XYZ file of C-alpha atoms in Angstrom:
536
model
C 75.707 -23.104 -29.534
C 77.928 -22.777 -33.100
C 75.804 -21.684 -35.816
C 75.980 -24.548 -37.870
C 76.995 -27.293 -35.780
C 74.393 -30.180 -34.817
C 73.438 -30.255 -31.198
C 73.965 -33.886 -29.643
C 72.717 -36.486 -27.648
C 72.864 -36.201 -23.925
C 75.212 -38.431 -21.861
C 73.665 -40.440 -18.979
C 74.284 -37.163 -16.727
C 72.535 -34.906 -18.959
C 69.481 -37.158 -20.133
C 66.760 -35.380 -17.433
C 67.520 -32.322 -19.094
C 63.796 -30.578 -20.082
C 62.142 -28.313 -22.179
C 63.388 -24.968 -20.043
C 66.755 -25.799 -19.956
C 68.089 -23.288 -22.850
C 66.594 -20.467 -21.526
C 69.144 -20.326 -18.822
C 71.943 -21.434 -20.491
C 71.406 -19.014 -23.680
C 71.366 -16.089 -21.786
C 75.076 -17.502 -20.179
C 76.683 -17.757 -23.274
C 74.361 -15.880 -25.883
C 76.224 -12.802 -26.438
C 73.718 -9.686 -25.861
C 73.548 -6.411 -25.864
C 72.995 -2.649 -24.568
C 74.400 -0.175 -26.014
C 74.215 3.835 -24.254
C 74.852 6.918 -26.108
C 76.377 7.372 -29.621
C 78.724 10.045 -31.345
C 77.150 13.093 -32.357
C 73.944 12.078 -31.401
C 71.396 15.406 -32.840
C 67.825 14.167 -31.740
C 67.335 13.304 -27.942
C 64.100 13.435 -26.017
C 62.949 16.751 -24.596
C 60.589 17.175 -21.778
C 59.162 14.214 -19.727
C 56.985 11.354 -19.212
C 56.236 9.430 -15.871
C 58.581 6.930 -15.062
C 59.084 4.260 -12.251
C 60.096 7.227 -10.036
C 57.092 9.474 -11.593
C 57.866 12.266 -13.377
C 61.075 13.134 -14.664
C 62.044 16.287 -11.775
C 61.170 13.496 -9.506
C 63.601 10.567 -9.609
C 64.890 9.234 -6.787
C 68.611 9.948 -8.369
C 68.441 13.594 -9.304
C 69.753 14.678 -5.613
C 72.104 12.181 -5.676
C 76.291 12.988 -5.932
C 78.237 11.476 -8.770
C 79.359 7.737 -7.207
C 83.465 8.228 -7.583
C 84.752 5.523 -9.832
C 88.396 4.090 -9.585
C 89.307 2.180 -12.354
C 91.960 -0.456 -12.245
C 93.044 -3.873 -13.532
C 89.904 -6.453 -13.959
C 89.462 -9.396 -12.135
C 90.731 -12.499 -14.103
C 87.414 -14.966 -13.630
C 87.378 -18.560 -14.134
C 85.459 -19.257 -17.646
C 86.175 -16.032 -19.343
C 88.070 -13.635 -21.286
C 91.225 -11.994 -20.554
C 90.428 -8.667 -19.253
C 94.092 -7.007 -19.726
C 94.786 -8.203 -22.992
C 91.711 -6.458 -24.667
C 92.231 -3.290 -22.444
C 89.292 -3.359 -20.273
C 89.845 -1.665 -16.962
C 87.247 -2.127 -13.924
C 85.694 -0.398 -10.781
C 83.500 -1.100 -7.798
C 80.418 1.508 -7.147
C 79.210 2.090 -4.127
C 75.474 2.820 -4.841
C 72.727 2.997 -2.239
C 71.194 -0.596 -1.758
C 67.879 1.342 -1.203
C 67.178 4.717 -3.317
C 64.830 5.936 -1.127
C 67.316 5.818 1.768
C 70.405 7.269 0.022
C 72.343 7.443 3.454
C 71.573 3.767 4.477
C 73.806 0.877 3.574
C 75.234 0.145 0.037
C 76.036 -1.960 -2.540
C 78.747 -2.655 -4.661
C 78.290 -2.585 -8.480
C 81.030 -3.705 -10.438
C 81.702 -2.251 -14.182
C 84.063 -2.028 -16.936
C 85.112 0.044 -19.573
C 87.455 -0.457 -22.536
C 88.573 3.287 -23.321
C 90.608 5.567 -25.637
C 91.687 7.946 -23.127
C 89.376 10.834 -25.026
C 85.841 11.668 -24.001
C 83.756 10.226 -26.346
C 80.115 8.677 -25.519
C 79.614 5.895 -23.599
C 78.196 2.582 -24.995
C 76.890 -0.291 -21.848
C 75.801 -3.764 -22.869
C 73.958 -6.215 -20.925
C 73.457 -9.805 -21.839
C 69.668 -9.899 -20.473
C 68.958 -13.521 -18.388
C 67.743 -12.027 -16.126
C 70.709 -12.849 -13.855
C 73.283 -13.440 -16.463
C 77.177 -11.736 -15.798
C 77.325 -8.745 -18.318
C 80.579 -7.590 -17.255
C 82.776 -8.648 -19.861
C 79.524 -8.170 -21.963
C 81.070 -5.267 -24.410
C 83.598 -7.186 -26.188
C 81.254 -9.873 -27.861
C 78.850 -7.092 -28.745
C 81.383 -5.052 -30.245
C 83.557 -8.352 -32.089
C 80.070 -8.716 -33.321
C 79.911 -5.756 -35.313
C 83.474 -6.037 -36.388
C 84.996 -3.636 -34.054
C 83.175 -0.649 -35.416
C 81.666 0.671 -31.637
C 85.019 0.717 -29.748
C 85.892 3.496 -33.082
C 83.227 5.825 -31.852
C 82.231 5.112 -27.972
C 83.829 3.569 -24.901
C 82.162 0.363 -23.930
C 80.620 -0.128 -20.786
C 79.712 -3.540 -19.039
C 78.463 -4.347 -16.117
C 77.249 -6.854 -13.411
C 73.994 -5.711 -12.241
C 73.394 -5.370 -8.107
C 72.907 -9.171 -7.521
C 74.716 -11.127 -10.038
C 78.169 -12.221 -10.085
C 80.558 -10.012 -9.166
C 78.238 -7.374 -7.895
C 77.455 -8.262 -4.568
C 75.615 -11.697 -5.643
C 72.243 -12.964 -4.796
C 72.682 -16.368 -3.295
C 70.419 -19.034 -2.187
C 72.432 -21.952 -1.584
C 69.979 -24.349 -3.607
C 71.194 -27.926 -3.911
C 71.965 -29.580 -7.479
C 68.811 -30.927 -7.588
C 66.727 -27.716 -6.886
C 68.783 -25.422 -9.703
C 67.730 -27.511 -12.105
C 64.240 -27.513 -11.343
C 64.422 -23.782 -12.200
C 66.233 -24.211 -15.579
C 63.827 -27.243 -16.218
C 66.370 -29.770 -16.064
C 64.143 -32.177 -14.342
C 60.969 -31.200 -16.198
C 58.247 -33.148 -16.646
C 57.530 -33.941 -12.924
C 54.633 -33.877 -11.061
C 52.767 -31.028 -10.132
C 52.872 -31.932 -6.651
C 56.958 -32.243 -7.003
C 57.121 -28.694 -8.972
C 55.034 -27.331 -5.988
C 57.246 -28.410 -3.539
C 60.631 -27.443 -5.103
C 59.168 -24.130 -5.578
C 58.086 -23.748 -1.637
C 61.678 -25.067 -0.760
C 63.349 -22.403 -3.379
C 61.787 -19.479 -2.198
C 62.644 -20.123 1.471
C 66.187 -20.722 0.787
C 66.356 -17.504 -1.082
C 64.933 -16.324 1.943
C 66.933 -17.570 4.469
C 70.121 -16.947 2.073
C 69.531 -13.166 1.076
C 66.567 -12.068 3.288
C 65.554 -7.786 3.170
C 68.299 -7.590 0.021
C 65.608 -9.515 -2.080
C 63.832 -6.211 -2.228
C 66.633 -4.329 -3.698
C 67.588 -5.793 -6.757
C 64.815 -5.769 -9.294
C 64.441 -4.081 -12.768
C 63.644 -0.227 -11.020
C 67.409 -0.430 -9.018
C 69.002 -1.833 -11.828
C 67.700 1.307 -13.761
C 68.625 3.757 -11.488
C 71.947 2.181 -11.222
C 72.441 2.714 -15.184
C 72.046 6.287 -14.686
C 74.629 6.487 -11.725
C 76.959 4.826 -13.755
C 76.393 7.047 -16.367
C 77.045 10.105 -13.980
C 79.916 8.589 -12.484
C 81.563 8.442 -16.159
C 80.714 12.040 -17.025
C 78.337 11.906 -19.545
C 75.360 14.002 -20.633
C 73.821 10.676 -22.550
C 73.946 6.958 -22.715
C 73.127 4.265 -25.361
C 71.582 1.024 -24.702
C 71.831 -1.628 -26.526
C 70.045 -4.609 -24.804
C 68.861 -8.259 -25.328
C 66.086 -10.561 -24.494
C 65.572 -8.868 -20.294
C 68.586 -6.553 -21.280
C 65.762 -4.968 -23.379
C 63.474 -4.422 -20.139
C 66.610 -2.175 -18.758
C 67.531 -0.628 -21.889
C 63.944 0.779 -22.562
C 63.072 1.034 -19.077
C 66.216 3.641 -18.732
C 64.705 5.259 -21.984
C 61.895 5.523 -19.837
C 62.752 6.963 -16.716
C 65.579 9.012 -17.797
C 64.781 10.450 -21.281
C 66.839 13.395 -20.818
C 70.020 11.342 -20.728
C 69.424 8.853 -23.219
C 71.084 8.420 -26.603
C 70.563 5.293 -29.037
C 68.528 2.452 -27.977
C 68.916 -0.875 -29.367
C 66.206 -3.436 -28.427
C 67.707 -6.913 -29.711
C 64.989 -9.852 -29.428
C 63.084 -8.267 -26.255
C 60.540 -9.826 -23.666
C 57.873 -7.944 -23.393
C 58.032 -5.473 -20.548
C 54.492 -4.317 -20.834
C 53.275 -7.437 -19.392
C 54.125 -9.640 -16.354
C 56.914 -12.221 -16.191
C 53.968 -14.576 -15.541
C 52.342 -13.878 -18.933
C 55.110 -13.512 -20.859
C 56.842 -16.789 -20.344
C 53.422 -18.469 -20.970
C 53.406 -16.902 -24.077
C 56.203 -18.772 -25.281
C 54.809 -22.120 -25.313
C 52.645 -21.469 -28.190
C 55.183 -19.536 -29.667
C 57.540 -22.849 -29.705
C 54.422 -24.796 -31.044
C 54.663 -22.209 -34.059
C 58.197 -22.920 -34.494
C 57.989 -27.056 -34.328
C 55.131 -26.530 -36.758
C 57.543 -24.610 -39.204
C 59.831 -27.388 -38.672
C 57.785 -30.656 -39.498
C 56.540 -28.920 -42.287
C 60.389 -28.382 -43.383
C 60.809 -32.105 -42.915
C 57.449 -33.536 -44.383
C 59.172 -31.264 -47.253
C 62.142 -33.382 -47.477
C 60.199 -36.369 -47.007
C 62.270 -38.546 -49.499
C 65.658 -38.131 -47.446
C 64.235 -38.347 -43.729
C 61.068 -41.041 -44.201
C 59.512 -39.195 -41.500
C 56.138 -38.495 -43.178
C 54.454 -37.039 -46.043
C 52.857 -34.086 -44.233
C 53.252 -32.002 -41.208
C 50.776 -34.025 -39.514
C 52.454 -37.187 -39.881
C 55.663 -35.891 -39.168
C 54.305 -34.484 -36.012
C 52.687 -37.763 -35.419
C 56.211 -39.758 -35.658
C 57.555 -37.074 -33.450
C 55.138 -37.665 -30.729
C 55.503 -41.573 -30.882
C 59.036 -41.469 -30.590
C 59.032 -39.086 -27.194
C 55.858 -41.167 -25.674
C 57.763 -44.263 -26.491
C 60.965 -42.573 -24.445
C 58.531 -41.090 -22.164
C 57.359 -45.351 -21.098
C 60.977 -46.731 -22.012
C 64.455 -44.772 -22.122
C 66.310 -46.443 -24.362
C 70.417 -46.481 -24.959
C 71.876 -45.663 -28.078
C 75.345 -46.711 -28.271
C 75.445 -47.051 -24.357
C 73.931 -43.530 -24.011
C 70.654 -42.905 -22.112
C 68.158 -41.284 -23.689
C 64.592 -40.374 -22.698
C 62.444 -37.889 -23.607
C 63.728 -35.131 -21.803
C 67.239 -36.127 -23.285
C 66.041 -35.663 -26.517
C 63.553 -32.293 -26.051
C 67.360 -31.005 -24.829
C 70.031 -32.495 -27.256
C 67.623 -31.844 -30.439
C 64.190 -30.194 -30.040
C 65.487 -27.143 -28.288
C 68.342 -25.943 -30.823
C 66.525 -26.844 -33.237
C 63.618 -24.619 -32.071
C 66.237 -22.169 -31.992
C 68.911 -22.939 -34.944
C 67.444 -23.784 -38.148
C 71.022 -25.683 -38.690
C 69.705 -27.897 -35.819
C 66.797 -29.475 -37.736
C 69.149 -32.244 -39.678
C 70.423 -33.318 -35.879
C 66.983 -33.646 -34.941
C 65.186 -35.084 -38.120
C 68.583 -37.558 -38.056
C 67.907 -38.534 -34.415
C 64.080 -39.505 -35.184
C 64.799 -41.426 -38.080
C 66.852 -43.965 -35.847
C 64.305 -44.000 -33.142
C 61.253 -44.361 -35.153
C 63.171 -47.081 -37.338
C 62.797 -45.267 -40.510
C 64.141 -46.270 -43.735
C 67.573 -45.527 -44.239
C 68.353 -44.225 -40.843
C 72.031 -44.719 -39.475
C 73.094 -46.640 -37.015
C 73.312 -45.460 -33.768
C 77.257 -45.850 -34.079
C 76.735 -43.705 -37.243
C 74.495 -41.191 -35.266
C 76.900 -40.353 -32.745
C 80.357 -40.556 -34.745
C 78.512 -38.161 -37.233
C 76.811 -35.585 -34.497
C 79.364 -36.304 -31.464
C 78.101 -36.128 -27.655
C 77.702 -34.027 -24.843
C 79.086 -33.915 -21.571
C 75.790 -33.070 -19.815
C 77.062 -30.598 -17.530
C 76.153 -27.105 -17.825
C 79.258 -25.667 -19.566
C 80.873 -24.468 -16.379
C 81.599 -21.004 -14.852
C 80.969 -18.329 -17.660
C 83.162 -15.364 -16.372
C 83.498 -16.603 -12.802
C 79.561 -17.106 -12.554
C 78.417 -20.960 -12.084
C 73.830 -21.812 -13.054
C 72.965 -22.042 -9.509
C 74.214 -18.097 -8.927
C 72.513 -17.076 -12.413
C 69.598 -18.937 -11.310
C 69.234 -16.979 -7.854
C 69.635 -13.863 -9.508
C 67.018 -14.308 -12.555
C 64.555 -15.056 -9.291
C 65.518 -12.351 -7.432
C 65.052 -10.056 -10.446
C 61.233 -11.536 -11.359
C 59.770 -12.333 -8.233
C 60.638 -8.454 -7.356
C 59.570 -6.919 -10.251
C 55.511 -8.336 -10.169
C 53.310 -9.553 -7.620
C 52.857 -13.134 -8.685
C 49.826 -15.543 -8.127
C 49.808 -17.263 -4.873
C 46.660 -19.991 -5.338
C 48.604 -22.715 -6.404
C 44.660 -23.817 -8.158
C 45.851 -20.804 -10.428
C 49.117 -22.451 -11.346
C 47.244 -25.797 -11.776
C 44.649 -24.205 -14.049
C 47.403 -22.657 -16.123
C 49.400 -26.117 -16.494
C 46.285 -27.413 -17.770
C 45.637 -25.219 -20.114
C 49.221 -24.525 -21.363
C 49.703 -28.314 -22.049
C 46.298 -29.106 -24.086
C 47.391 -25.502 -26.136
C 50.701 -26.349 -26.857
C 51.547 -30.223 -25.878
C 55.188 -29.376 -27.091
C 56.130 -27.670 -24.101
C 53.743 -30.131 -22.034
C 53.072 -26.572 -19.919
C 56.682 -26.253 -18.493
C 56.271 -22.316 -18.817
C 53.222 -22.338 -16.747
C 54.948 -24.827 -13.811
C 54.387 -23.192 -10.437
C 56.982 -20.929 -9.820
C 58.898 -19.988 -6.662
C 57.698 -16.235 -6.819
C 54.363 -17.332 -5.502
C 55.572 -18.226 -2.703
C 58.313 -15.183 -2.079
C 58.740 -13.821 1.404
C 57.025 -10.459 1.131
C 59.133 -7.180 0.191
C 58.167 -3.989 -0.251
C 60.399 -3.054 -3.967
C 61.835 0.121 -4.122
C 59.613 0.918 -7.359
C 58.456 -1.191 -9.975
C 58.968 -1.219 -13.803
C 58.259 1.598 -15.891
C 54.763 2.161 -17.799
C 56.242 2.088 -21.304
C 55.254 5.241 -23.419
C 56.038 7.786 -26.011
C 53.996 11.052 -23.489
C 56.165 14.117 -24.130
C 59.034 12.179 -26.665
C 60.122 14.803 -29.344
C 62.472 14.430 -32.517
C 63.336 11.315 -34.606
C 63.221 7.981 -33.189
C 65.954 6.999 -31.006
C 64.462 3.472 -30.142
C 65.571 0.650 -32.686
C 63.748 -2.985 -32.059
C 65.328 -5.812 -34.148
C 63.491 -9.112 -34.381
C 63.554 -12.969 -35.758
C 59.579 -13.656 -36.465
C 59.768 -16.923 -35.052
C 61.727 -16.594 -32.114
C 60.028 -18.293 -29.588
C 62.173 -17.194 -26.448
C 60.637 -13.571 -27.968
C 57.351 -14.158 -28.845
C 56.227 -12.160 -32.008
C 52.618 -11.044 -30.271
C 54.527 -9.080 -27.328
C 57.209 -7.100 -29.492
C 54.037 -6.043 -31.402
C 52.336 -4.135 -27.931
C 56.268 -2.514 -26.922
C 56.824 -1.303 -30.464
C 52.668 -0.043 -29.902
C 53.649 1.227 -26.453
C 56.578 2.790 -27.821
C 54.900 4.666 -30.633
C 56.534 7.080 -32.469
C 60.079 6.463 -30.553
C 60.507 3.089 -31.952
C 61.437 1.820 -35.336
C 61.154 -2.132 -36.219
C 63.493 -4.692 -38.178
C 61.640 -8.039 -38.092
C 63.545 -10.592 -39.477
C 62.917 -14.239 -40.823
C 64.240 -16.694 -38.636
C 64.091 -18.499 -35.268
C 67.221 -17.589 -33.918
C 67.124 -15.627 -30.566
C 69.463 -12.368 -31.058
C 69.685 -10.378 -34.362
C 73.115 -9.334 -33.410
C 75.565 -11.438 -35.081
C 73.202 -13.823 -36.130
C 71.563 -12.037 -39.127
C 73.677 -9.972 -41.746
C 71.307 -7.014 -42.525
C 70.087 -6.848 -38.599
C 73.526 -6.502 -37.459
C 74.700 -4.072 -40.120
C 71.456 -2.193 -39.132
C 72.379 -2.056 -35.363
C 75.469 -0.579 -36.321
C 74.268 2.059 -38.420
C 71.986 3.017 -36.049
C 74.408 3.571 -33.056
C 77.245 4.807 -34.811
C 76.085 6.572 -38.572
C 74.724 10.400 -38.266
C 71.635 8.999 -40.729
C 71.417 5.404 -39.803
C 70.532 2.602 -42.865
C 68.173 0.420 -41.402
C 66.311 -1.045 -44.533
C 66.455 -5.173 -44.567
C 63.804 -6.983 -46.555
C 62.754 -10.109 -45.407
């Protein structure tokens, strides 16, 4: 979404859209980051700390030959940039599809690289999802900055094993079924989110069997480093977002020796699992809404929506109910609650330049005074199409959608008593009745078809880390997609490695989003003695 520009109501074909729904499509089109290695970096790691492959002289990679890399022109992909006219140049690795059977089968990982020829570090971003294309990844990161990385490091991107281009994860899930994993059709039943999630993981399943086992967070890692090799490089810098986080700190991790700057831009929380962190950002979003009727109680004489938070709340929660019992149409468009948790709760959750959309938008349906027509309302804020934007760089939802479930139903052993799942509902929907407990819906990892992952996660610490800190977390406080509780335990886990911008704001990436974060970023990965300082 534009900074700045109101989100809209949903068309007909968009108006069971649900409170999930962003999630998905931010990490598609929300330009993220990880960034490996910098320039003259002086202070690096020295010795080693258990990783997902134990200790460092014992990682599954260390035997392993340089995979040979044969760069040539980039694929032109439907819903993306053009990868010749910015330079970027692109090669298939064969990597093992199994690390601890190096002489098995394989899989192809595709990356790029946008190069001066010299041999100068090597930066990698990775927009996070997890599941999201990240190949073309390096030239919003770097437009974001102003151009300032491609001076001091060639930039990497890459599809990780599973997503896109790189051999992709696919399930063959209906219409119907990918959207009850973005929470497009959210609220349903409990019996109806049960069922899709039953149906989900057997088509994953049937569509992708054994190769389910081979594509969480721990290959993904240990593919980092073999790109890394395969370039020629002593170091990398990360620079990741959101899940792009998990991998940029889990290679800082696992491969200390060979790690350069880290940038940590709006992370999940890899200490925990994927169960607990996503219920963790139901309250979060409560915070946020709470923020915003209080902004709008503020401003009470322009909106009419109430004096207080409370009452603003309180006309809030009429309105959806009321859509909840009876869609109605505004100007011949269709809107229900769902429509409107999409088209105006949701950016504005995430946008503070959302909130006039959405305090606009109640006024009409709560009939306050001086509220515009609904002609007014949608010459003023436009419409949607209700679609999901299309490809983004040749990768359609439903793909991005089997690879985010590949990647979390790998990585942790989920709950399978679906009376857990119920419990959790419950409780998630009486704590934060925003979210009605959509981030505690049963999910289809509890019914995966059991694998054996080559390795898990890494156990986050800063055992044997020596020099300055090389770790560099940046932060909106009231980011709800990043809850500020978990960044708190992996700065904690990271200890002395890790230094932390926290920034006002909701938005979810620093990067291009806040001045002083993204001028810190940049200092950090490229500047011998990196400026850092933002108040606020």
């Amino acid at each position: 979404m534009d900074r700045g520009r109101p989100a809209t109501l949903a068309r007909p074909g968009a108006a069971r859209v649900g409170v999930l729904a962003a999630l998905l499509v931010l990490a598609l089109v929300v330009t993220t980051v990880v960034v490996l290695l910098r320039s003259g970096q002086d202070d690096v790691p020295t010795g080693g700390f258990d990783g997902m492959d134990g200790p460092v002289s014992g990682r599954l990679t260390d035997t392993l030959p340089a995979p040979r890399a044969r760069w040539t022109r980039c694929p032109q992909l439907r819903g993306g940039v053009d990868p010749g006219r910015h330079g970027l140049r692109c090669a298939r690795l064969q990597l093992p599809l199994d690390y601890r059977d190096p002489d098995g089968p394989t899989i192809g990982v595709v990356v790029s690289r946008l190069s001066s020829g010299t041999d100068r570090p090597i930066l990698v971003s990775n927009p996070g999802g997890p599941g999201a294309t990240g190949l073309f990844n390096s030239l919003g990161v770097d437009g974001a900055t102003g151009g300032r990385l491609r001076r001091h490091y060639d930039l990497v991107g890459f599809d990780p094993r599973g997503v896109n281009r790189s051999a992709p994860v696919r399930c063959d899930l209906t219409p119907d079924l990918t959207r009850s994993q973005t929470g497009a059709v959210l609220p349903r039943s409990f019996a109806e989110d049960l069922a899709a999630a039953r149906t989900v993981a057997a088509r994953c399943e049937r569509g992708a069997g054994q190769r389910l086992a081979h594509v969480g967070t721990a290959d993904v890692i240990r593919d980092l480093e073999m790109i890394r090799r395969a370039l020629g490089r002593e170091r990398l810098s990360i620079v990741g977002t959101s899940y792009g986080a998990d991998l940029a700190v889990g290679y800082a991790t696992a491969y200390p020796d060979h790690t350069g700057r880290v940038v940590l831009d709006s992370p999940s929380d890899p200490t925990r699992p994927w169960y607990e962190v996503r219920r963790e950002q139901g309250p979060a979003a409560e915070a946020r809404f709470r923020q915003i009727t209080t902004r709008l109680a503020a401003q009470n004489g322009r909106w009419h929506l109430g004096s207080t938070a409370v009452e603003v709340r309180a006309t809030y929660d009429r309105v959806a109910n009321d859509l909840a019992r009876r869609p109605r149409r505004i100007a011949g468009e269709r809107v229900d609650r769902a429509a409107l948790e999409q088209a105006r709760v949701l950016p504005a959750l995430g946008d503070d330049a959302a909130v006039p959309a959405l305090a606009a938008t109640l006024q009409l349906l709560a009939g306050a005074p001086g509220a515009p027509s609904s002609a007014e309302l949608l010459r003023r804020l436009g419409k949607v199409d209700g679609d999901d934007g299309g490809p983004v760089n040749g990768q359609d939802t439903e793909q991005a959608v089997d690879a985010g479930l590949a990647v979390r139903c790998a990585d942790d052993r989920w709950p399978r008593d679906v009376a857990t799942y119920a419990r959790w509902l419950t409780d998630d929907a009486a704590a934060a009745p925003l979210t009605r407990g959509a981030f505690a819906a049963p999910s289809p990892c509890a019914f995966w078809p059991s694998i054996a992952p080559s390795g898990s996660r890494p156990t986050l610490t800063d055992r044997g880390w020596s020099g300055r800190p090389n770790v560099l977390v940046l932060h909106h406080r009231s980011d709800y997609r990043s809850p500020a509780a978990g960044v708190r335990r992996l700065v904690r886990a990271l200890g002395a490695r890790a230094v932390l911008v926290d920034r006002a704001g909701p938005e979810h990436v620093v990067l291009g989003s806040d001045r002083c974060g993204t001028q810190a970023l940049t200092s950090w990965l490229v500047d011998r003695e990196p400026s850092i300082s933002c108040g606020g």
